[in-house]
mmCIF file of C-alpha atoms and ligand atoms in Angstrom:
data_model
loop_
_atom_site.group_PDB
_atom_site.id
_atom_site.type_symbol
_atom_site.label_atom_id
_atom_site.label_comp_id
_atom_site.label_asym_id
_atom_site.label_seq_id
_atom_site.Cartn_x
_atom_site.Cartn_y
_atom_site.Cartn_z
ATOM 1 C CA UNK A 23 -5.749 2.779 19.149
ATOM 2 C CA UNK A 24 -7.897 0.266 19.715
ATOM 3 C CA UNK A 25 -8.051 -2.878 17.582
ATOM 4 C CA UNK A 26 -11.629 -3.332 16.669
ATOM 5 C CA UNK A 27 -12.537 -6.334 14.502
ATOM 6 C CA UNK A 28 -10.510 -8.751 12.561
ATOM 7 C CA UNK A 29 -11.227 -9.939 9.303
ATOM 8 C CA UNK A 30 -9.913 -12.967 7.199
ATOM 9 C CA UNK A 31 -9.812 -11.735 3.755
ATOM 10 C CA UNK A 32 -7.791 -14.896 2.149
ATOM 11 C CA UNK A 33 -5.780 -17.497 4.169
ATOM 12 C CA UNK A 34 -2.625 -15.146 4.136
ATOM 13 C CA UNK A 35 -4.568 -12.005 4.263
ATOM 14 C CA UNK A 36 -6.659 -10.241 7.367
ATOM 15 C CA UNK A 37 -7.725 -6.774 7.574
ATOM 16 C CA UNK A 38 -7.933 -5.085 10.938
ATOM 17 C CA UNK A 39 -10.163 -2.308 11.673
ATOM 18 C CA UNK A 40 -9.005 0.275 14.258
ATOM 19 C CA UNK A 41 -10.821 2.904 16.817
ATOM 20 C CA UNK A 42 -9.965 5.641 18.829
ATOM 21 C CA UNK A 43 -9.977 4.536 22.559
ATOM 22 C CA UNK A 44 -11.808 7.747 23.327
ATOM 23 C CA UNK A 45 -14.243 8.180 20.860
ATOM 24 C CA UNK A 46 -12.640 10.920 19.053
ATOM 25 C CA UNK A 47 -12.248 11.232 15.612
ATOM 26 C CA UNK A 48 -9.666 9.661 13.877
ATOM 27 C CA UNK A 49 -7.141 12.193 11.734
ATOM 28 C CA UNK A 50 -8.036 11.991 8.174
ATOM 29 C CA UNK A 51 -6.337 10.106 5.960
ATOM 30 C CA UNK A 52 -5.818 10.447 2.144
ATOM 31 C CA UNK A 53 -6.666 7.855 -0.188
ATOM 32 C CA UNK A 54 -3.279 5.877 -1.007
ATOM 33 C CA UNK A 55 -1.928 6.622 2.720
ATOM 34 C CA UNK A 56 -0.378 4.257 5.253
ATOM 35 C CA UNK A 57 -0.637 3.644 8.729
ATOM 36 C CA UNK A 58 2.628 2.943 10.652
ATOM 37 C CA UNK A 59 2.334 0.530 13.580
ATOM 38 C CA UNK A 60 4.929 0.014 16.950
ATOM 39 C CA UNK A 61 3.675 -3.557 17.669
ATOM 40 C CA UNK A 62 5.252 -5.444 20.743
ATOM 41 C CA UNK A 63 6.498 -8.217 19.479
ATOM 42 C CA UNK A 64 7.577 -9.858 22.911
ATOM 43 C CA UNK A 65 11.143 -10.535 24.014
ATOM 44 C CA UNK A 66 13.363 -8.423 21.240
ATOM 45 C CA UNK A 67 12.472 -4.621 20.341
ATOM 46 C CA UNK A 68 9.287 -3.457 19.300
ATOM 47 C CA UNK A 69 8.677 -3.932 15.344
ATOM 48 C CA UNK A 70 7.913 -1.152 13.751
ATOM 49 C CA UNK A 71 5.762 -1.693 10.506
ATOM 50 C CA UNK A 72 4.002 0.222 7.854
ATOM 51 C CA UNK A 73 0.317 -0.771 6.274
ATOM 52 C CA UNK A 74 -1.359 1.369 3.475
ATOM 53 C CA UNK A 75 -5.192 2.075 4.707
ATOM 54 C CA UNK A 76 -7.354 -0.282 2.351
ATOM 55 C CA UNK A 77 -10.454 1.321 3.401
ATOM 56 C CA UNK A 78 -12.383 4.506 2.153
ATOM 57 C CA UNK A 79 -11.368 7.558 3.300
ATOM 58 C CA UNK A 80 -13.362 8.729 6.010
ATOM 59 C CA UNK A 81 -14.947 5.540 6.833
ATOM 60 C CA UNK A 82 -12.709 4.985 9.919
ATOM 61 C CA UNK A 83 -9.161 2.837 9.307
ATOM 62 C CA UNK A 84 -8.818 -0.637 8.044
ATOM 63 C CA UNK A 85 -5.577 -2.148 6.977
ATOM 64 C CA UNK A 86 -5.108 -5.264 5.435
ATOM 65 C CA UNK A 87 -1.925 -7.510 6.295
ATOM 66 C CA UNK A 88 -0.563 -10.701 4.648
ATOM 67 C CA UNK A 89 1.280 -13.170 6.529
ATOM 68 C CA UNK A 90 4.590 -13.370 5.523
ATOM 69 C CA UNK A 91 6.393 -16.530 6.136
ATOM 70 C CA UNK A 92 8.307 -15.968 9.181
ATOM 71 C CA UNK A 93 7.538 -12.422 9.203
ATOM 72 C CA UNK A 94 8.014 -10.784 12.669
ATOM 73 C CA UNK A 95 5.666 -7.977 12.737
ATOM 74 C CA UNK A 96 2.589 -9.528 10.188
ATOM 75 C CA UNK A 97 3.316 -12.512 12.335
ATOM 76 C CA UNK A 98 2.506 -10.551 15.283
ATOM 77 C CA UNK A 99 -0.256 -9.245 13.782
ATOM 78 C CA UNK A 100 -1.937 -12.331 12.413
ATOM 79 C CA UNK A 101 -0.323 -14.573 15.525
ATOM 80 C CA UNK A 102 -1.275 -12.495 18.836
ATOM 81 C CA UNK A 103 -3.792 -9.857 17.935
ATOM 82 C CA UNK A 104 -6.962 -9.880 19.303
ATOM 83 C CA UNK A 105 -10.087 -7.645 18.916
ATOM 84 C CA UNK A 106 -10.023 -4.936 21.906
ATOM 85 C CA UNK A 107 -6.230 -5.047 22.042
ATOM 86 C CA UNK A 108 -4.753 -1.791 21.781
ATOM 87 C CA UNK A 109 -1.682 -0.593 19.340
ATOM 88 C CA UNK A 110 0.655 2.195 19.063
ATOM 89 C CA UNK A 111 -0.779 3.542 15.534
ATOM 90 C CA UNK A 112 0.717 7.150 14.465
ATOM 91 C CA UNK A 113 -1.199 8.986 11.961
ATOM 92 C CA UNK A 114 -1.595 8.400 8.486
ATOM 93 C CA UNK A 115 0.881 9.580 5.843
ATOM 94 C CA UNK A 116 2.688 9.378 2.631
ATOM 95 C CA UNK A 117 2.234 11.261 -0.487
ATOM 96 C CA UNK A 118 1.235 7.789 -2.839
ATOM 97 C CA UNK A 119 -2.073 9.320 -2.880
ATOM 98 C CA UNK A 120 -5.075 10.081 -5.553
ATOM 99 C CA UNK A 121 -4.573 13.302 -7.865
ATOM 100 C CA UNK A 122 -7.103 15.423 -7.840
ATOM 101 C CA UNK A 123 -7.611 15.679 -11.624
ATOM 102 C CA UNK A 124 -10.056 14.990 -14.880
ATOM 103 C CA UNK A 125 -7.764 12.292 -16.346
ATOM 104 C CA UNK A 126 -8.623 8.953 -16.336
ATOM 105 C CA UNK A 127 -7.315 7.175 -13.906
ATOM 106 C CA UNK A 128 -5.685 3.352 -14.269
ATOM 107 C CA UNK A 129 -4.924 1.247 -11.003
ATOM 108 C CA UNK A 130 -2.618 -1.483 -11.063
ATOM 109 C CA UNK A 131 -1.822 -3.633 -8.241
ATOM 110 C CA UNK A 132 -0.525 -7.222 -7.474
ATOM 111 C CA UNK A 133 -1.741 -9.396 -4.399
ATOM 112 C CA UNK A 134 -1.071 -7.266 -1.290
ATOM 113 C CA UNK A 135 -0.534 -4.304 -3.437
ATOM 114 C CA UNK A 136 -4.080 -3.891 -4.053
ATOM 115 C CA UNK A 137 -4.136 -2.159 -0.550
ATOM 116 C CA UNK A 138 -3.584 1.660 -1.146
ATOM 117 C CA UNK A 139 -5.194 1.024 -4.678
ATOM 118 C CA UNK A 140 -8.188 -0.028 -3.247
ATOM 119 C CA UNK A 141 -8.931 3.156 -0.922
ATOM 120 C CA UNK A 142 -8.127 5.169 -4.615
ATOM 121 C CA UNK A 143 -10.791 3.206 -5.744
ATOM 122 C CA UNK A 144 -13.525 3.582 -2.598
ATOM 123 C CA UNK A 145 -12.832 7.073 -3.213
ATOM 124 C CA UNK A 146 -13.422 7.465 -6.897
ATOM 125 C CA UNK A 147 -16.582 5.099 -6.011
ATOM 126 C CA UNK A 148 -18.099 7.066 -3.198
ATOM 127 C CA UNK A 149 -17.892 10.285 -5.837
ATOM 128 C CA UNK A 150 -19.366 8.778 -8.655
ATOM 129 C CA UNK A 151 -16.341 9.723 -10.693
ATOM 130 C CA UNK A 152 -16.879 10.759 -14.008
ATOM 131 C CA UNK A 153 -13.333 9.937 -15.096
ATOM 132 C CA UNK A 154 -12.524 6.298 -16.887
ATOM 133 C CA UNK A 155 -11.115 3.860 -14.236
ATOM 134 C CA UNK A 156 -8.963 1.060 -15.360
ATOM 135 C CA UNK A 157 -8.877 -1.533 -12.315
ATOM 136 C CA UNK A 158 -6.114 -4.495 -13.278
ATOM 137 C CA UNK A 159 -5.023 -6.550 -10.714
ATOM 138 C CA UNK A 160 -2.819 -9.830 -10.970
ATOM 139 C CA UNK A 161 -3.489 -12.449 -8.272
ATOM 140 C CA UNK A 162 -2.287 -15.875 -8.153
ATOM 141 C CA UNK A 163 -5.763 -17.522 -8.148
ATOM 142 C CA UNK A 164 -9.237 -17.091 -7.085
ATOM 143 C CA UNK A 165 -8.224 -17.904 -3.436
ATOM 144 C CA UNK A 166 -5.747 -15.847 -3.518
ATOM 145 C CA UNK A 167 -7.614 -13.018 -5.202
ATOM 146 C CA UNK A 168 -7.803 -9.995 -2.558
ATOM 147 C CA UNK A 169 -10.740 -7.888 -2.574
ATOM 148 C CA UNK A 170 -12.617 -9.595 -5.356
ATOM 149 C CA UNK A 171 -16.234 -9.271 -4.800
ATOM 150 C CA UNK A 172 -15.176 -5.793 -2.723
ATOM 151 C CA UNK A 173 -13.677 -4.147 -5.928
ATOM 152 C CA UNK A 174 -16.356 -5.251 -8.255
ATOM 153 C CA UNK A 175 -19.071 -4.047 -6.518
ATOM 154 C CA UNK A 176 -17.021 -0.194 -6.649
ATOM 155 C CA UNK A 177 -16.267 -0.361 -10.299
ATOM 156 C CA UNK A 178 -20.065 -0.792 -10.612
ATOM 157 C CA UNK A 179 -20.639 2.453 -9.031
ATOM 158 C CA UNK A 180 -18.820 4.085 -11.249
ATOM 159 C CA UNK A 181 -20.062 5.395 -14.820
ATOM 160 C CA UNK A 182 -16.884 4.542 -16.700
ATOM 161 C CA UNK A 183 -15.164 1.494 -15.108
ATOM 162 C CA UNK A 184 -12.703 -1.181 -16.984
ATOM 163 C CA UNK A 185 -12.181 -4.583 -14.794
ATOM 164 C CA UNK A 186 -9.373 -6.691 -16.034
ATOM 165 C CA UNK A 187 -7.851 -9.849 -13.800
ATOM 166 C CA UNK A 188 -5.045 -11.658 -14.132
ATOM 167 C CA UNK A 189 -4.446 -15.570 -12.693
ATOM 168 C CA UNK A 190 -0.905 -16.548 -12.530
ATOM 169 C CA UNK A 191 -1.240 -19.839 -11.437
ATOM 170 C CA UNK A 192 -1.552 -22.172 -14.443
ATOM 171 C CA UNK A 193 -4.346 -24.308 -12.490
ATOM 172 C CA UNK A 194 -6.113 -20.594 -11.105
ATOM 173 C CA UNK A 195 -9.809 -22.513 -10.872
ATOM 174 C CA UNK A 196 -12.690 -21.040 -12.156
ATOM 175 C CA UNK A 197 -13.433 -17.694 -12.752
ATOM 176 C CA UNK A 198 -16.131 -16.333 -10.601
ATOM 177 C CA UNK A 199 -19.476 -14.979 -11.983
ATOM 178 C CA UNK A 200 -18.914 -13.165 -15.104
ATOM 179 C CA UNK A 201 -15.637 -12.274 -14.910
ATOM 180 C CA UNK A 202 -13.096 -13.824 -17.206
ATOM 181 C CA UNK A 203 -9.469 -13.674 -15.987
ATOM 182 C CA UNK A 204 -6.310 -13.545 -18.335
ATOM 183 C CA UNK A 205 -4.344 -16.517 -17.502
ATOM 184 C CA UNK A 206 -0.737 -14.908 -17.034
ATOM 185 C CA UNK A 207 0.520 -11.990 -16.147
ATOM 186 C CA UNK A 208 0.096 -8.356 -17.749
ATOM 187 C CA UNK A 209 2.715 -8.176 -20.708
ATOM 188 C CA UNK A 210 3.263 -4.363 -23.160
ATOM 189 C CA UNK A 211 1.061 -6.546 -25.801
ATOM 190 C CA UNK A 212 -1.790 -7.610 -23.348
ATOM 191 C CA UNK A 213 -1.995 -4.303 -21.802
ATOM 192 C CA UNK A 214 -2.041 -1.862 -25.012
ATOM 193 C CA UNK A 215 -4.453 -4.383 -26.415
ATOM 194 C CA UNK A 216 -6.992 -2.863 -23.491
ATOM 195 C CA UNK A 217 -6.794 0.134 -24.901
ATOM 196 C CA UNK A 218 -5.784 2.189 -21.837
ATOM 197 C CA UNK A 219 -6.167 6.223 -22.124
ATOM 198 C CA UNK A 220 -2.750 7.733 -22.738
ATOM 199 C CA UNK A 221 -3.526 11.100 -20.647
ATOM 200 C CA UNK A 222 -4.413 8.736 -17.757
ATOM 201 C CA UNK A 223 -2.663 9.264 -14.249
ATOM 202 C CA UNK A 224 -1.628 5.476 -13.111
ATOM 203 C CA UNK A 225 -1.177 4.175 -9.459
ATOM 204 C CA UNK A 226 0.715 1.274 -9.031
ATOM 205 C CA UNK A 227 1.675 -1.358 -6.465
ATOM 206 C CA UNK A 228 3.121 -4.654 -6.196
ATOM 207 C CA UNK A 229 6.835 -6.177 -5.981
ATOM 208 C CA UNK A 230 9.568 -4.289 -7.230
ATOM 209 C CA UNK A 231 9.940 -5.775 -10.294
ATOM 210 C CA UNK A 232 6.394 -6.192 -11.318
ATOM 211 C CA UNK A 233 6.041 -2.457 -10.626
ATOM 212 C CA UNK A 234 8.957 -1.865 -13.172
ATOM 213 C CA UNK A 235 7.656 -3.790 -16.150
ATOM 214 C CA UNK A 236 4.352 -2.176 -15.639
ATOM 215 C CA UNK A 237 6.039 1.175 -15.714
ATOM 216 C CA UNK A 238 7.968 0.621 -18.845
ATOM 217 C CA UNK A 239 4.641 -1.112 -20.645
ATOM 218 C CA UNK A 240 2.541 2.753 -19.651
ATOM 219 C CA UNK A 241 5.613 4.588 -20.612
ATOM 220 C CA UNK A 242 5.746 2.442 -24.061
ATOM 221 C CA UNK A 243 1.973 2.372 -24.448
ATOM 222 C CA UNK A 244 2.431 6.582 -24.546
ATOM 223 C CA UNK A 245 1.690 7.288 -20.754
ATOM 224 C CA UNK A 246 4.224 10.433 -19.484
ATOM 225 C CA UNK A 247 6.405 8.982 -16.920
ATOM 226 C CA UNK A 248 5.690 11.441 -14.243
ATOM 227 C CA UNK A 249 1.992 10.555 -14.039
ATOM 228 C CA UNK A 250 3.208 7.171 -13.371
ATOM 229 C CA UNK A 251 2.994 6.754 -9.462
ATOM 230 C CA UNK A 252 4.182 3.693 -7.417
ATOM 231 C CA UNK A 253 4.395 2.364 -4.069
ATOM 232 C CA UNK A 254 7.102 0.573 -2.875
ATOM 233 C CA UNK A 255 6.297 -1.730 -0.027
ATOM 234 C CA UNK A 256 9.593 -3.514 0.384
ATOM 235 C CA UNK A 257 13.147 -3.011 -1.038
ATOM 236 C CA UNK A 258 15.039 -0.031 -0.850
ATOM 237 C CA UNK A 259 17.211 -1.005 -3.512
ATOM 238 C CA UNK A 260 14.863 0.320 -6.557
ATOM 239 C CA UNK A 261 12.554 3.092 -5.464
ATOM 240 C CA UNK A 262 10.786 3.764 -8.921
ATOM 241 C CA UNK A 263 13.818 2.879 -11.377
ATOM 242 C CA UNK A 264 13.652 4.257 -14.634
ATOM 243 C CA UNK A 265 10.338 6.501 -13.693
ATOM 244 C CA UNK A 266 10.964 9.596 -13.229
ATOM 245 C CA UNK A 267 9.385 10.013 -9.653
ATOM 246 C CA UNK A 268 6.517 13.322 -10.380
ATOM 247 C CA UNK A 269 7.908 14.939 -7.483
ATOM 248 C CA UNK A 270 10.740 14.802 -5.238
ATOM 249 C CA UNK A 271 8.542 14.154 -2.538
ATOM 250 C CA UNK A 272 6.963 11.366 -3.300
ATOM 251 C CA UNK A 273 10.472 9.634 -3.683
ATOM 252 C CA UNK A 274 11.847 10.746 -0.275
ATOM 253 C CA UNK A 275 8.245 9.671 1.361
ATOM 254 C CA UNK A 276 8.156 6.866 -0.520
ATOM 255 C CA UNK A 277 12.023 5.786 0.584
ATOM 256 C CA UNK A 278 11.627 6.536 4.185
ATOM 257 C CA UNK A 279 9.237 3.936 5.058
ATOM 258 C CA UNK A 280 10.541 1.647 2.372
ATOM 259 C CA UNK A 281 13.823 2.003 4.856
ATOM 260 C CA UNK A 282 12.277 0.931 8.000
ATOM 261 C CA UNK A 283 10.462 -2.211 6.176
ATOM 262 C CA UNK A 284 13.858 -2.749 4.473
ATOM 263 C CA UNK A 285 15.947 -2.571 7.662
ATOM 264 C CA UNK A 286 13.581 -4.997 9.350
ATOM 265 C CA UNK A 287 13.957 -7.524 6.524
ATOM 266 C CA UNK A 288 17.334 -7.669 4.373
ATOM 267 C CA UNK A 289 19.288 -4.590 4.298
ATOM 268 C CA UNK A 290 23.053 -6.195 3.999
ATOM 269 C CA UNK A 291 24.981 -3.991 5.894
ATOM 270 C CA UNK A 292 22.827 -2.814 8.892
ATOM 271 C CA UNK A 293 23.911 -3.971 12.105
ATOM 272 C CA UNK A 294 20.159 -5.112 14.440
ATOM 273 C CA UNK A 295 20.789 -2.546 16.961
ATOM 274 C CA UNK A 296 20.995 0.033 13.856
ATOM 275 C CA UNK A 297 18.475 -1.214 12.421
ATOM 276 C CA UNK A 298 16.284 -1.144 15.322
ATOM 277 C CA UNK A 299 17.235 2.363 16.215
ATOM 278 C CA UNK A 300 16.133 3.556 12.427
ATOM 279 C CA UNK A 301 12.665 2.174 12.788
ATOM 280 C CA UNK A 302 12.564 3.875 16.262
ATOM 281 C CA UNK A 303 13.206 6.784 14.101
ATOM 282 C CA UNK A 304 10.550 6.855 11.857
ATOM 283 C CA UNK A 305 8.654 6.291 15.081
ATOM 284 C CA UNK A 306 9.773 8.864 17.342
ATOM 285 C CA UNK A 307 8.991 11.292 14.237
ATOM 286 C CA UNK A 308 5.638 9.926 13.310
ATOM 287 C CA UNK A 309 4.815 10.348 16.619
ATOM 288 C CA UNK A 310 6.250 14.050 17.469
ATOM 289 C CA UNK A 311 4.559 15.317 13.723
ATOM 290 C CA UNK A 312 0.948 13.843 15.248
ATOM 291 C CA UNK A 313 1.148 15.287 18.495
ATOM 292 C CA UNK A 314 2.210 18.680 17.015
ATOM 293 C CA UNK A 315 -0.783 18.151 14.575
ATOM 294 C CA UNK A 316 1.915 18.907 11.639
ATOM 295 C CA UNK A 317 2.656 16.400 9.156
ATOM 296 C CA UNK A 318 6.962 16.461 9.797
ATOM 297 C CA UNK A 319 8.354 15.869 5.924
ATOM 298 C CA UNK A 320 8.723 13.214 4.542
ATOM 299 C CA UNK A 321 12.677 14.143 4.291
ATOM 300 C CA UNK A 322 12.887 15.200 7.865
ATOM 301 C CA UNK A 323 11.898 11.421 8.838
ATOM 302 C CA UNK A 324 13.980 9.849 5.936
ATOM 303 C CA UNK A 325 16.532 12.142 7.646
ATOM 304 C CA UNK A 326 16.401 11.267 11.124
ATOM 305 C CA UNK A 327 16.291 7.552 10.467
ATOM 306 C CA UNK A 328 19.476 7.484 7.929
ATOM 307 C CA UNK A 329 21.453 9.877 10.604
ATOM 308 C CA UNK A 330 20.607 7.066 13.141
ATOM 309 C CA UNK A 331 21.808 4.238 11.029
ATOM 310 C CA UNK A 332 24.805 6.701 9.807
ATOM 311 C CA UNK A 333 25.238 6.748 14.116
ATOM 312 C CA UNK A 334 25.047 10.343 14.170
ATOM 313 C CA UNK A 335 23.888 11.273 17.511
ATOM 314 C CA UNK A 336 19.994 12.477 17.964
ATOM 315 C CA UNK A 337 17.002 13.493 15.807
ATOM 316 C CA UNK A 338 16.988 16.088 13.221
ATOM 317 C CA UNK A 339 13.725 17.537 13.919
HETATM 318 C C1 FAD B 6 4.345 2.251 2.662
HETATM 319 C C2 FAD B 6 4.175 0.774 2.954
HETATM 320 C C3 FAD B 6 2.928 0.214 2.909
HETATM 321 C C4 FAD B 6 2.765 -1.160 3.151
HETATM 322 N N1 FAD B 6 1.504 -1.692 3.098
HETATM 323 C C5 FAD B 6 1.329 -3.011 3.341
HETATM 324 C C6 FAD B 6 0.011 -3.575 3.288
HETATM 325 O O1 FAD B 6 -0.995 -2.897 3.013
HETATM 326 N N2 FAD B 6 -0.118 -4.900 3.581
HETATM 327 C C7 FAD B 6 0.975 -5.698 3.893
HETATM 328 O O2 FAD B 6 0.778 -6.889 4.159
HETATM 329 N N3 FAD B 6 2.222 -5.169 3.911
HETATM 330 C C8 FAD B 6 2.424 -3.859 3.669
HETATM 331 N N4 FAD B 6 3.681 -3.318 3.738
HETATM 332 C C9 FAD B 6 4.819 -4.198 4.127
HETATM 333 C C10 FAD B 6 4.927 -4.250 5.666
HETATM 334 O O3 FAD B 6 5.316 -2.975 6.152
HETATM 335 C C11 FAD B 6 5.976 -5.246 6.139
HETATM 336 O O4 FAD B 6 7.188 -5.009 5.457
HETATM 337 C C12 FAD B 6 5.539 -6.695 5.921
HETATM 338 O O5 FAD B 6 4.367 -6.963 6.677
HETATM 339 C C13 FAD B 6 6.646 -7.662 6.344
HETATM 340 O O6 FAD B 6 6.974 -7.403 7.673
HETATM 341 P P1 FAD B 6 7.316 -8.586 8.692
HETATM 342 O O7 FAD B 6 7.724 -7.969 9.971
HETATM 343 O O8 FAD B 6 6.202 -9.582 8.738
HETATM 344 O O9 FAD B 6 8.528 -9.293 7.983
HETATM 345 P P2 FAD B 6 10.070 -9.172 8.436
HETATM 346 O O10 FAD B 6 10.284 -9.863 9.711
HETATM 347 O O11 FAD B 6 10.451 -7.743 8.346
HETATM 348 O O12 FAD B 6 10.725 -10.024 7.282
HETATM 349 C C14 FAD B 6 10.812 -9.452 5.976
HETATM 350 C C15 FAD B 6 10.767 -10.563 4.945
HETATM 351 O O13 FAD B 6 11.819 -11.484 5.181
HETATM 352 C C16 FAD B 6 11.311 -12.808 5.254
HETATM 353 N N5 FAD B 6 12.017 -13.542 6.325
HETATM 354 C C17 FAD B 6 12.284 -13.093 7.562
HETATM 355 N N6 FAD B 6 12.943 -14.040 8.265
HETATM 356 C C18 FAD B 6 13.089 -15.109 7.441
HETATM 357 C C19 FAD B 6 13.692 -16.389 7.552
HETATM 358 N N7 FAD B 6 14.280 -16.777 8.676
HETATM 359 N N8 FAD B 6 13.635 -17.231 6.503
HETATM 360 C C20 FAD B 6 13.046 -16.854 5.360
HETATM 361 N N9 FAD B 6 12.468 -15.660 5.173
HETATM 362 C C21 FAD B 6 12.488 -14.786 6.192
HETATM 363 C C22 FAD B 6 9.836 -12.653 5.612
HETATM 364 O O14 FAD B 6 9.080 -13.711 5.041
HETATM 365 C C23 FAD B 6 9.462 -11.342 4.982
HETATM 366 O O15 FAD B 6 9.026 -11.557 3.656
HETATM 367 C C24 FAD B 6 3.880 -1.969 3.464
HETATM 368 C C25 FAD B 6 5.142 -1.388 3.520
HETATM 369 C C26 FAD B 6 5.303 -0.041 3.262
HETATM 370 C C27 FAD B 6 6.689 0.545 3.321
#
């Protein structure tokens, strides 16, 4: 695919917009879906990274990617990427994605987490939803805040649309135009004192642990755990704890690429070459599920990368 335009969204955070090299159109994606990229990183193996779509359904692919410190493959990214390069991109997947439904619908997200939210939101935006939309976001400051202006201007699209910030950072700066960020972050008091819907369906994303005290606030506030979705973007080590994942799916899904990011970063007892050969994995199957124009299951992938670390010989698909 070919690497279109890049954007600086904050100083850690640039979005990249992607094309077909042919001019045909891209597979759809759903809103809440990820793109997984094979980026060569140079002299070691190729880094194989996942990046939620940030951009409406539909409206071509843009993914949004903060520099970590030291990061190999956002390093890449932000480092040695250049408009008209081209990237090994499979299709989009993952089952993190917006319920069709009537219930309102609450989004919560932290810094880079905002990314899958985000598309949930262009979506509900571009329909005019008629359901309640709860948009809370935590950010460590104005500079920091992702998508500001962007996320505003879709919650005013939408008939029934609740905006509430929070700034971290105990000097955050001022609050821009007429919205008036909590200092802090979201606590069971602050967030029942917003009066969120109890029928709602919530999508949330963020670090592990944020993602769990959110969790337990809905589920105290009178939310039913299994309409409680989350995303995991980095540690295997708590895929949804105490949530009751709403389908089995969505934990496997959610696991598998959790894995590859994972193995890249800090999984203890992975050896590099194992850890390599799980990413190439989750590649190889990405890649054989798009060219058969068949989404391969989440489990089937989850399945073929643990066999590999496991050092069982081949793929299971
Ligand atoms: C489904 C899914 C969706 C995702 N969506 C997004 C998204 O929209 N945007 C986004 O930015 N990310 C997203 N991620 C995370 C992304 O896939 C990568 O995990 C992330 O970019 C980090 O990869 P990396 O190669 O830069 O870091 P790695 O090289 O894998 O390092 C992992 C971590 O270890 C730290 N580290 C590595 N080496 C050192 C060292 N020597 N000293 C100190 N620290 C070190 C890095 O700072 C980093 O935080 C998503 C992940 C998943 C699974």
């Amino acid at each position: 695919m070919r690497l279109s335009r890049i954007v600086r969204e904050t100083p850690t955070v640039s979005s990249l917009y992607f094309d077909s090299t042919d001019g045909t159109p891209l597979p759809a994606a759903r809103a809440g879906q990820y793109l997984t990229l094979r980026l060569a990183v140079g002299d070691s193996a190729p880094a194989v990274r996942s990046y939620s779509l940030s951009s409406a359904p539909g409206s071509g692919y843009r993914i949004s990617v903060k520099h970590e410190a030291h990061g190999r493959g956002s390093g890449f990214i932000h480092g040695r990427l250049h408009p008209g390069d081209l990237v090994e991109v499979a299709s989009p997947r993952g089952t993190f994605v917006l319920e069709e439904s009537t219930r309102p619908v609450v989004l919560v997200s932290a810094g880079i987490g905002a990314t899958p939210v985000l598309a949930m939101l262009h979506q509900l935006a571009a329909a005019r939803d008629a359901r309640p939309v709860w948009w809370i976001h935590v950010a460590r400051d104005r500079a920091r805040h992702i998508f500001a202006d962007e996320a505003h201007a879709l919650l005013d699209q939408l008939p029934d649309a609740h905006e509430h910030i929070y700034y971290t950072a105990a000097d955050a700066g001022p609050a821009s135009g007429e919205r008036r960020p909590t200092p802090g972050r979201p606590t069971a008091a602050s967030l029942a004192a917003l009066g969120l819907p109890t029928d709602a369906d919530a999508y949330l994303c963020g670090p592990t642990a944020f993602m769990d005290d959110i969790a337990g606030h809905l589920r105290e506030h009178g939310l039913r755990a299994e309409r409680i979705h989350t995303e995991q973007f980095s540690s295997l080590s708590a895929v949804n704890p105490g949530v009751r994942p709403s389908s089995v799916s969505t934990q496997i899904s959610t696991s598998s690429a959790a894995m590859v990011s994972a193995a890249g970063s800090c999984a203890p007892r992975a050896t590099a070459s194992a850890v390599t050969a799980a990413a190439e994995a989750l590649w190889t199957a990405s890649v054989v599920s798009d060219r058969q124009g068949d989404q391969v299951t989440a489990g089937a992938r989850l399945e073929a990368a643990l066999g590999l670390l496991q050092g069982r010989d081949g793929l299971a698909l």
